[in-house]
PDB file of C-alpha atoms in Angstrom:
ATOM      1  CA  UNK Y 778       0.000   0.000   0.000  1.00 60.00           C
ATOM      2  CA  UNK Y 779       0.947   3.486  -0.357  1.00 64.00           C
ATOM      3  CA  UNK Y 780       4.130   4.830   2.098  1.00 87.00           C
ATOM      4  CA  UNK Y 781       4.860   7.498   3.461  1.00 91.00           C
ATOM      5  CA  UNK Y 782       8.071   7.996   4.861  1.00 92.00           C
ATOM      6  CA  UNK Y 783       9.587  10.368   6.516  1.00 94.00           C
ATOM      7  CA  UNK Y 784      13.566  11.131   7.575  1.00 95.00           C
ATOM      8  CA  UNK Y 785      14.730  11.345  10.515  1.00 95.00           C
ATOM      9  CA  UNK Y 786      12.831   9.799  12.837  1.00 92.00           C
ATOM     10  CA  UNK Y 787      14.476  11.364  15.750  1.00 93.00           C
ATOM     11  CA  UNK Y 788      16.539  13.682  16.292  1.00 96.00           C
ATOM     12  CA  UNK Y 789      19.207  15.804  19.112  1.00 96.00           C
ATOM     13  CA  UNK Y 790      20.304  19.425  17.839  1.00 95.00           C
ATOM     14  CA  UNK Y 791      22.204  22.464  20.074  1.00 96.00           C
ATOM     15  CA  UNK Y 792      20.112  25.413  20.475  1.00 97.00           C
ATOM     16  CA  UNK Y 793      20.031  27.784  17.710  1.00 96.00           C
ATOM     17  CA  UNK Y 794      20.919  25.562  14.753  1.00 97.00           C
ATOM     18  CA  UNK Y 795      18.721  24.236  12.060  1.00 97.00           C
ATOM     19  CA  UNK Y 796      17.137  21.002  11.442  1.00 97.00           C
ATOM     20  CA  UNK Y 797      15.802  19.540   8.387  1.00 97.00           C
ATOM     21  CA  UNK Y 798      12.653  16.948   8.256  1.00 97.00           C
ATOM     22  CA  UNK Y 799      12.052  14.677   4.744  1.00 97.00           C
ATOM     23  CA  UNK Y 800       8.271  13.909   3.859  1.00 95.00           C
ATOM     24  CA  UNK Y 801       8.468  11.614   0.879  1.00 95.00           C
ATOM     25  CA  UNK Y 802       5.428   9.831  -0.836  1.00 93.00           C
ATOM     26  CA  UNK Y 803       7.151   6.350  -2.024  1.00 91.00           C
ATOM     27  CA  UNK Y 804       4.915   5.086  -4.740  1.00 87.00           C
ATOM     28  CA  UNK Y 805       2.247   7.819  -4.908  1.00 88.00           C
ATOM     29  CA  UNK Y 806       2.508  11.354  -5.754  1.00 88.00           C
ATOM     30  CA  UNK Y 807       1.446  14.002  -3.157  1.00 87.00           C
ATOM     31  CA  UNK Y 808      -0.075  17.884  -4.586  1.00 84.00           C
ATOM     32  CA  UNK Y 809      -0.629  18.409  -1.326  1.00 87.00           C
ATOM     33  CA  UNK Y 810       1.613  16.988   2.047  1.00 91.00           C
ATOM     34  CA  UNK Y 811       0.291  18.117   5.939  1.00 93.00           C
ATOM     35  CA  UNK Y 812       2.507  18.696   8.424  1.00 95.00           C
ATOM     36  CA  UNK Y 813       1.100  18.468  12.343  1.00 94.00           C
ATOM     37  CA  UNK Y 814       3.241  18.746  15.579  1.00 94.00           C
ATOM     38  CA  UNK Y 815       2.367  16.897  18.462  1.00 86.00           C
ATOM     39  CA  UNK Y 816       3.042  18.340  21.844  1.00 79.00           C
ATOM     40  CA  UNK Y 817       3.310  15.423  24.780  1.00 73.00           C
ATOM     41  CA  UNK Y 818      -0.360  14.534  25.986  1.00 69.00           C
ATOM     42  CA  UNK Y 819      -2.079  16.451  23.543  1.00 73.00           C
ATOM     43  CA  UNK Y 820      -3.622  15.734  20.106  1.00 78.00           C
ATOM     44  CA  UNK Y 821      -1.335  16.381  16.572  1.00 86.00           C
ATOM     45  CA  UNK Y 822      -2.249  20.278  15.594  1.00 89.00           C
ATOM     46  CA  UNK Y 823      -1.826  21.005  11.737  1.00 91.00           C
ATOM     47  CA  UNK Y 824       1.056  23.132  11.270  1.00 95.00           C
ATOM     48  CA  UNK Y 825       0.480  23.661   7.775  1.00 94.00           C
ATOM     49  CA  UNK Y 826      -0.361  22.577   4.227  1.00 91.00           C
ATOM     50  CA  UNK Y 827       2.464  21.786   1.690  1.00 89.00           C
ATOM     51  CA  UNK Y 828       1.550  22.662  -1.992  1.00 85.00           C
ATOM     52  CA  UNK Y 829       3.722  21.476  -4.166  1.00 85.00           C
ATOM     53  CA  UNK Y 830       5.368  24.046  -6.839  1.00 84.00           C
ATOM     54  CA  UNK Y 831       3.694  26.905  -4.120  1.00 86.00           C
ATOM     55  CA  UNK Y 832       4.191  28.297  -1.048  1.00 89.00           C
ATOM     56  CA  UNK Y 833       2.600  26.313   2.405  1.00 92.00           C
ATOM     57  CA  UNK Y 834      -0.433  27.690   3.912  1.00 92.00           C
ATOM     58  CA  UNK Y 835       0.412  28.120   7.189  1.00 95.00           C
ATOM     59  CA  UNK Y 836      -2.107  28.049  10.440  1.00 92.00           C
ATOM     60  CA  UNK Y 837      -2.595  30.627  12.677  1.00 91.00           C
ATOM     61  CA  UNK Y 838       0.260  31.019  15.067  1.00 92.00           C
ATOM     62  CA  UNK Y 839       2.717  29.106  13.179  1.00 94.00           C
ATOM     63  CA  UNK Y 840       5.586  31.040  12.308  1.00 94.00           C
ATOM     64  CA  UNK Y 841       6.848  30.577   8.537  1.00 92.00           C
ATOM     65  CA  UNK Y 842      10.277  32.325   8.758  1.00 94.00           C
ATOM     66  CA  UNK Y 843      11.270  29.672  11.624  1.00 96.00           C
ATOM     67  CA  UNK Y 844       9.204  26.504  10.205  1.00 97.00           C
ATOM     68  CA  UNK Y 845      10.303  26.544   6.180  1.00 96.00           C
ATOM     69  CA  UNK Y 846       8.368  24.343   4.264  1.00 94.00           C
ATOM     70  CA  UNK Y 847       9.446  23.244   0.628  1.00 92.00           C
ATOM     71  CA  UNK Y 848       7.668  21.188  -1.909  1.00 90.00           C
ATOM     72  CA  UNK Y 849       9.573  21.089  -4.642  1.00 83.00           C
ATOM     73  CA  UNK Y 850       8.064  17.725  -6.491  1.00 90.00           C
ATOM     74  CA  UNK Y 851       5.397  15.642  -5.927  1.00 90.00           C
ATOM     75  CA  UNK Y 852       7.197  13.307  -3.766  1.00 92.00           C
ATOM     76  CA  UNK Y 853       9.286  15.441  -1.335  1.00 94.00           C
ATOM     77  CA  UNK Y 854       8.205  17.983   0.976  1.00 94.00           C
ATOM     78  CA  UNK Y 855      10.478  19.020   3.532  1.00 96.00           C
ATOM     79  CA  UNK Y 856       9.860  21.015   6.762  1.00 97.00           C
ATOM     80  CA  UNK Y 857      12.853  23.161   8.384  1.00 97.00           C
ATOM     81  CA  UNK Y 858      13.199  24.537  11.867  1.00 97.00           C
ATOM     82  CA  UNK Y 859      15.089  27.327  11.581  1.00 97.00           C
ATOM     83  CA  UNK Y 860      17.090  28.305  14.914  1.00 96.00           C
ATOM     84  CA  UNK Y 861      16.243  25.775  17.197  1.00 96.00           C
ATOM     85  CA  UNK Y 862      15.053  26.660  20.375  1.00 96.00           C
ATOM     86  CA  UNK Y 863      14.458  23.868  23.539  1.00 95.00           C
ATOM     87  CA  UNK Y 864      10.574  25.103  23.012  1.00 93.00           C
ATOM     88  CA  UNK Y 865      10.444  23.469  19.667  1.00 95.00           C
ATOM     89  CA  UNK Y 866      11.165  20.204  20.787  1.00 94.00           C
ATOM     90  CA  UNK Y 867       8.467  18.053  19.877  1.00 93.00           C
ATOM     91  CA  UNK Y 868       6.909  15.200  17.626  1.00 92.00           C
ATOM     92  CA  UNK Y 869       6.541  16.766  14.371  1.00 95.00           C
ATOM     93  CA  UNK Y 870       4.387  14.303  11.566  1.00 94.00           C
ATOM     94  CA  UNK Y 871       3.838  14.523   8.122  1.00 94.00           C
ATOM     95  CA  UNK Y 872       1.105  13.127   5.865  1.00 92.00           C
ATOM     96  CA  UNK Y 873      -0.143  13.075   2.396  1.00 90.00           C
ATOM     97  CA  UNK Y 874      -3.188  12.009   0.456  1.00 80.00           C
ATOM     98  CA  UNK Y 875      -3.233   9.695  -2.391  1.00 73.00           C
ATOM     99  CA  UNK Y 876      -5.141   9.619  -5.324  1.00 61.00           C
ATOM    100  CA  UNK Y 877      -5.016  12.912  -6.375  1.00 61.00           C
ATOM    101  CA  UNK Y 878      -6.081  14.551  -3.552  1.00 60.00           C
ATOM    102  CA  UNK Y 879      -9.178  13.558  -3.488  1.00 64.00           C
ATOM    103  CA  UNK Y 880     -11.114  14.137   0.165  1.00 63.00           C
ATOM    104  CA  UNK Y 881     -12.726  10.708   0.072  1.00 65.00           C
ATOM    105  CA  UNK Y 882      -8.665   9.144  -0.348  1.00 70.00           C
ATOM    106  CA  UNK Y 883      -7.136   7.574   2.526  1.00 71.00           C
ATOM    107  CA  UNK Y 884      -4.628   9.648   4.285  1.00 80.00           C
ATOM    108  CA  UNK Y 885      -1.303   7.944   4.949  1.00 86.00           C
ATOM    109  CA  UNK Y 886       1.150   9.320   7.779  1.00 89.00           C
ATOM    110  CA  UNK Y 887       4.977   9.034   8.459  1.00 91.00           C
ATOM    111  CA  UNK Y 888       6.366   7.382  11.519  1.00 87.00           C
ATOM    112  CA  UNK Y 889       7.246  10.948  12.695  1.00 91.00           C
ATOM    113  CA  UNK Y 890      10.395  13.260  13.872  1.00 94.00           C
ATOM    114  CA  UNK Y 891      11.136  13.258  17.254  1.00 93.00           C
ATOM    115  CA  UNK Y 892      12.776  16.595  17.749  1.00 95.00           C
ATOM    116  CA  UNK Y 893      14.657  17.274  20.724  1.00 95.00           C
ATOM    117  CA  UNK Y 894      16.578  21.012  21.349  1.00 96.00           C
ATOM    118  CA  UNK Y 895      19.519  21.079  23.934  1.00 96.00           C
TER     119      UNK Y 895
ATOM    120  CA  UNK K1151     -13.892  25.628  12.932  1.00 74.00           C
ATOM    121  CA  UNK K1152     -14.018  22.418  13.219  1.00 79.00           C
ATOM    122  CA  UNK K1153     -13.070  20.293  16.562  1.00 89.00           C
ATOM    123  CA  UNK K1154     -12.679  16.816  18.481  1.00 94.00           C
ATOM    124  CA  UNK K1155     -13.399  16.183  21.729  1.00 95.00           C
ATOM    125  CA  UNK K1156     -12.186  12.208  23.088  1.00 95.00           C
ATOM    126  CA  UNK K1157     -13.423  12.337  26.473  1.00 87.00           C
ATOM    127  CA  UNK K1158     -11.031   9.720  28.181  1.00 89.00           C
ATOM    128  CA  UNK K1159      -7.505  11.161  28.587  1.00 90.00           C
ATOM    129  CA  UNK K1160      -6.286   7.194  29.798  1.00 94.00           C
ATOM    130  CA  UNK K1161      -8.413   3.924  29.439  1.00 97.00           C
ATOM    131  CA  UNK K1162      -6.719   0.647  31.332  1.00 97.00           C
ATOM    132  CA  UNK K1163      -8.712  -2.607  30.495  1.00 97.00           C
ATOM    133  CA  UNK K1164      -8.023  -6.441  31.269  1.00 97.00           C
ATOM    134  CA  UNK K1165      -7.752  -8.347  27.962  1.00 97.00           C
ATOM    135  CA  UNK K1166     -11.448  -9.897  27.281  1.00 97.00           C
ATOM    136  CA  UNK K1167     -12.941  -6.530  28.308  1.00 98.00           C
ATOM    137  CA  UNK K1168     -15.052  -4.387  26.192  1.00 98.00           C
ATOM    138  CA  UNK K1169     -14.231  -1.150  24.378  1.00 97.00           C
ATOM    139  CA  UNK K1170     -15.701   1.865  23.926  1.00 97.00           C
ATOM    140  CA  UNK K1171     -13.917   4.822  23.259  1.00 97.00           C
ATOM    141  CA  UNK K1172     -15.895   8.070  22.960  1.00 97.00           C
ATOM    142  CA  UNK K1173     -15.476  10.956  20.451  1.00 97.00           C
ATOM    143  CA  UNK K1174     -17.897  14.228  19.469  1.00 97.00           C
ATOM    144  CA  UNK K1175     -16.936  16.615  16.898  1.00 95.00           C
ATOM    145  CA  UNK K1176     -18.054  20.162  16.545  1.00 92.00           C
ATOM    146  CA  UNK K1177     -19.217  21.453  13.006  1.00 85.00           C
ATOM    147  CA  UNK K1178     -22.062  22.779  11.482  1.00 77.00           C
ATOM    148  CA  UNK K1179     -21.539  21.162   8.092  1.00 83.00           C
ATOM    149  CA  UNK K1180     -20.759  17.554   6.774  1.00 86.00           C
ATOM    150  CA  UNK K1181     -18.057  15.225   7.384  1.00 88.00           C
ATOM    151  CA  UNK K1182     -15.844  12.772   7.275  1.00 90.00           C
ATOM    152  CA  UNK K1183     -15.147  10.867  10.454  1.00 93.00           C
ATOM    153  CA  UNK K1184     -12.128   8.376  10.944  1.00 93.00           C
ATOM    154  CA  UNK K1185      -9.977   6.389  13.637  1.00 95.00           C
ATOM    155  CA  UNK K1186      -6.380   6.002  13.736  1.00 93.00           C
ATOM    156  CA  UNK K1187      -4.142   4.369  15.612  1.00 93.00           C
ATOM    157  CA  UNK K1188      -0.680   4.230  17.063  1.00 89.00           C
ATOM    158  CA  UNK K1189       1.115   1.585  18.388  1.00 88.00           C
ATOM    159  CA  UNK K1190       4.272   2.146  20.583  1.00 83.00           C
ATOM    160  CA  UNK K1191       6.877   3.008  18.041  1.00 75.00           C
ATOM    161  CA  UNK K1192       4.687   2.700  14.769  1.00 78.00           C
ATOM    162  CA  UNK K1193       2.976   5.690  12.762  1.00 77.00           C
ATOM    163  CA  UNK K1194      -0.384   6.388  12.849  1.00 85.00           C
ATOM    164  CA  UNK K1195      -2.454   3.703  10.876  1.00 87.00           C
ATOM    165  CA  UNK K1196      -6.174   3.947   9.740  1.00 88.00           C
ATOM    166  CA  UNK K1197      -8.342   2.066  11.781  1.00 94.00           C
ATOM    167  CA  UNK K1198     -11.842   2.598   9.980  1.00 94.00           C
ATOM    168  CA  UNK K1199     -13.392   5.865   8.791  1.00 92.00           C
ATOM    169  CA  UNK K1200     -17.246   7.025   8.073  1.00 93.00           C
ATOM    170  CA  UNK K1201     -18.230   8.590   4.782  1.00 89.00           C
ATOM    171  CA  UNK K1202     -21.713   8.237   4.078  1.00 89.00           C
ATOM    172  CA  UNK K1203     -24.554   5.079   3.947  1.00 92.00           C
ATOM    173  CA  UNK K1204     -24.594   2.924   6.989  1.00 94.00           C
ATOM    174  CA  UNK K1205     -23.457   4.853  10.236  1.00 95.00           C
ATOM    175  CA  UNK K1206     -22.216   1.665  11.616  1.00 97.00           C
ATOM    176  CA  UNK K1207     -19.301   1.255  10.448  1.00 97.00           C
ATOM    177  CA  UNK K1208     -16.687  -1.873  10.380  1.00 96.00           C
ATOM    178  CA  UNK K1209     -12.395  -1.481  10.410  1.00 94.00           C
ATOM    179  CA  UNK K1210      -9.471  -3.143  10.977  1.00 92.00           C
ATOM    180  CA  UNK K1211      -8.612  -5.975  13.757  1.00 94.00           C
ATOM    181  CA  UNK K1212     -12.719  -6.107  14.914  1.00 96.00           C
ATOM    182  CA  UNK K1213     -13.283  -2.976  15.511  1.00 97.00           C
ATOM    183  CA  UNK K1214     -16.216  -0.670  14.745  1.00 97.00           C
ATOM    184  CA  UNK K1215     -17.732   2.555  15.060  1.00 98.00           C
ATOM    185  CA  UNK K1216     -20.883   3.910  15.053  1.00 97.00           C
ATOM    186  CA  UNK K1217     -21.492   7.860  13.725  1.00 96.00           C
ATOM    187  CA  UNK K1218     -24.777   9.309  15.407  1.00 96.00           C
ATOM    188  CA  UNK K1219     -25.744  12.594  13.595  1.00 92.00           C
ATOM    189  CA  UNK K1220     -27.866  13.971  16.249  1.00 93.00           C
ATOM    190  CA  UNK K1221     -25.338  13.216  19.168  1.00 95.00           C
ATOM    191  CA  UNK K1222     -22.098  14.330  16.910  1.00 95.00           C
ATOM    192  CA  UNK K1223     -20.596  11.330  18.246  1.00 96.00           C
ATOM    193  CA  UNK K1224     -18.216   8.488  16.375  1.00 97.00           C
ATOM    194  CA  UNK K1225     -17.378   6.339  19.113  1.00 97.00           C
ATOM    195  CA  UNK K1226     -15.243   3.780  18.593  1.00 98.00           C
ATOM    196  CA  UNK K1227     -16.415  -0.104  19.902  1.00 98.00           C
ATOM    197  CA  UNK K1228     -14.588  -3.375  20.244  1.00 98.00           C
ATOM    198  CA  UNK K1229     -16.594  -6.361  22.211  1.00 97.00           C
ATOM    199  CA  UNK K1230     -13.459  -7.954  23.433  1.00 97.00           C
ATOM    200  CA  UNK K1231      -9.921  -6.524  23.638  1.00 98.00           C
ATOM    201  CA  UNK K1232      -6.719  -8.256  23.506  1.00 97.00           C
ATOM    202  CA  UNK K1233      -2.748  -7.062  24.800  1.00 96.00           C
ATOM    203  CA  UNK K1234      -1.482  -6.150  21.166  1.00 96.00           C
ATOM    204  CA  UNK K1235      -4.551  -3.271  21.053  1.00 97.00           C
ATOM    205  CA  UNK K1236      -2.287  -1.532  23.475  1.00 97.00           C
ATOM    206  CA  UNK K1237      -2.049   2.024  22.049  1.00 95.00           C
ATOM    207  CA  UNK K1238      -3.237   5.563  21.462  1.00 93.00           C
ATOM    208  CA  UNK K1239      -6.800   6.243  19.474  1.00 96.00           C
ATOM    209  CA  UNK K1240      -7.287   9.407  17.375  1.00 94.00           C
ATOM    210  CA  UNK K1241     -10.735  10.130  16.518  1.00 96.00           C
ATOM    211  CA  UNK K1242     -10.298  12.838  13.204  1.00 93.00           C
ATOM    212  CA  UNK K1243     -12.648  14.603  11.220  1.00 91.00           C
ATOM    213  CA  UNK K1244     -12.542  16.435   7.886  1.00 86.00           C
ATOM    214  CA  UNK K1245     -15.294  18.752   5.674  1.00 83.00           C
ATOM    215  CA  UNK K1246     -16.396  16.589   3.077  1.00 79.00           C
ATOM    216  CA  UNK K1247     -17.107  19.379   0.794  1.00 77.00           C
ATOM    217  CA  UNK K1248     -13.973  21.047   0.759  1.00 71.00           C
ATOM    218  CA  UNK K1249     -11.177  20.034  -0.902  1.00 64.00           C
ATOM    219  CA  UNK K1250      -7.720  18.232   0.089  1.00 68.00           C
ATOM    220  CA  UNK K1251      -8.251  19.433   3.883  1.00 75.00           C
ATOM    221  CA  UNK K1252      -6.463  18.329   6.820  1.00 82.00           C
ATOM    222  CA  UNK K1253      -7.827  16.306   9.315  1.00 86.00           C
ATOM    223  CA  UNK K1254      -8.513  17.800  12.562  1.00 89.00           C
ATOM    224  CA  UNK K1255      -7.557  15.655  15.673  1.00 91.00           C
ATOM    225  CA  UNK K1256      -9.185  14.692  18.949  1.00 92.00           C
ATOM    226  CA  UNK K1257      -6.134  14.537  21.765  1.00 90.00           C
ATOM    227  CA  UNK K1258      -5.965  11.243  21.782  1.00 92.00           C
ATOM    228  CA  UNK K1259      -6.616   8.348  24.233  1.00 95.00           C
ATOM    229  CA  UNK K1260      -4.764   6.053  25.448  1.00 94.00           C
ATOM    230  CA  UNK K1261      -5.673   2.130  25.970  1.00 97.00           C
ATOM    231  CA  UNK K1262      -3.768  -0.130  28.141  1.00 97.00           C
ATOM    232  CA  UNK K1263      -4.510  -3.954  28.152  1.00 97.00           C
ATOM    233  CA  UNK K1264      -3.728  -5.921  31.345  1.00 96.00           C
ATOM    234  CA  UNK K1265      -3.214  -9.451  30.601  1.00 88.00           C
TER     235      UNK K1265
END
């Protein structure tokens, strides 16, 4: 079935450095790639909404100079966090729907980036 | 906007026990309605999700849920649990008249099976 996968599934950075996340689609292709963060204890909140060959939508709150998203083909999105702080530390998740996008298409998830800020 | 609500934070059951995990959503409109679940260490899989046609609907690994229009609910039922059902629920909804949308989570609850 379709695959999502998603690179690296955890990962340790020093404060103020940058940290790159891989959403890849591996035998479907993806218009349109979610990415949600999941705080401990508490449900996965949408971040925002990769478009690929546009700029992301973000959602309210999110801050799109620290949290870069690109989508730069239909398999790949990639979400960056942009000077680390020990606040951003969290479970970050990406997903994607196949079949073109359509609502009534299953939507698959990767295993997830744990994100931890020293 | 729309919103989940999964009423038990932390659910601890011996195996043979009964499940019922509740979820109500908040929106005016109409909508899609799914469980997913995560296993220790796994990603989030699709347990069963609710379209249209007969509210009672059937998933994965014997488990069902049953959408109630009037109540908002989708809770999610299984007669008998077992250890390996050890794991966090998300109850998720979408508009089903918008396009690609997200899916908007409930927080989540967790099941524990006692052997």
């Amino acid at each position: 079935g379709a695959v999502v996968s998603q690179h690296p599934s955890w990962v340790i950075c020093k404060s103020g450095t940058s940290v790159k996340i891989e959403c890849r689609s591996l035998d479907f292709q993806a218009t349109t790639m979610f990415w949600y963060r999941q705080f401990p204890k508490q449900s996965l909140m949408l971040m925002a909404t990769s478009n690929e060959g546009s700029k992301a939508t973000y959602e309210q709150g999110v801050e799109k100079d620290k949290f870069l998203i690109n989508h730069a083909s239909l398999t790949l999105s990639t979400l960056t966090v942009t000077s680390a702080h020990p606040e951003d530390s969290s479970f970050y998740i990406c997903s994607a729907r196949e079949g073109g996008g359509s609502q009534n298409s299953p939507l698959h998830f990767g295993n997830g980036t744990r994100l931890t800020v020293t | 906007a729309q919103s989940v609500s999964q009423h038990n934070h932390h659910v601890i059951l011996s195996e043979a026990a009964s499940l019922e995990l509740g979820c109500n959503y908040s929106y005016g409109g109409t909508v899609n309605l799914f469980w997913y679940v995560q296993y220790p260490g796994q990603h989030l899989q699709l347990l069963l999700k609710y379209f249209s046609g007969d509210p009672l609907v059937k998933g994965i690994k014997g488990f069902e849920a049953e959408f109630i229009k009037s109540k908002f609910s989708f809770n999610l039922r299984k007669p008998s649990v077992q250890w390996s059902d050890t794991a966090e629920y998300f109850c998720a909804v979408n508009d089903r008249n918008s396009g690609n949308t997200p899916l908007v989570f409930g927080k989540g609850t967790r099941l524990s099976v006692i052997a």
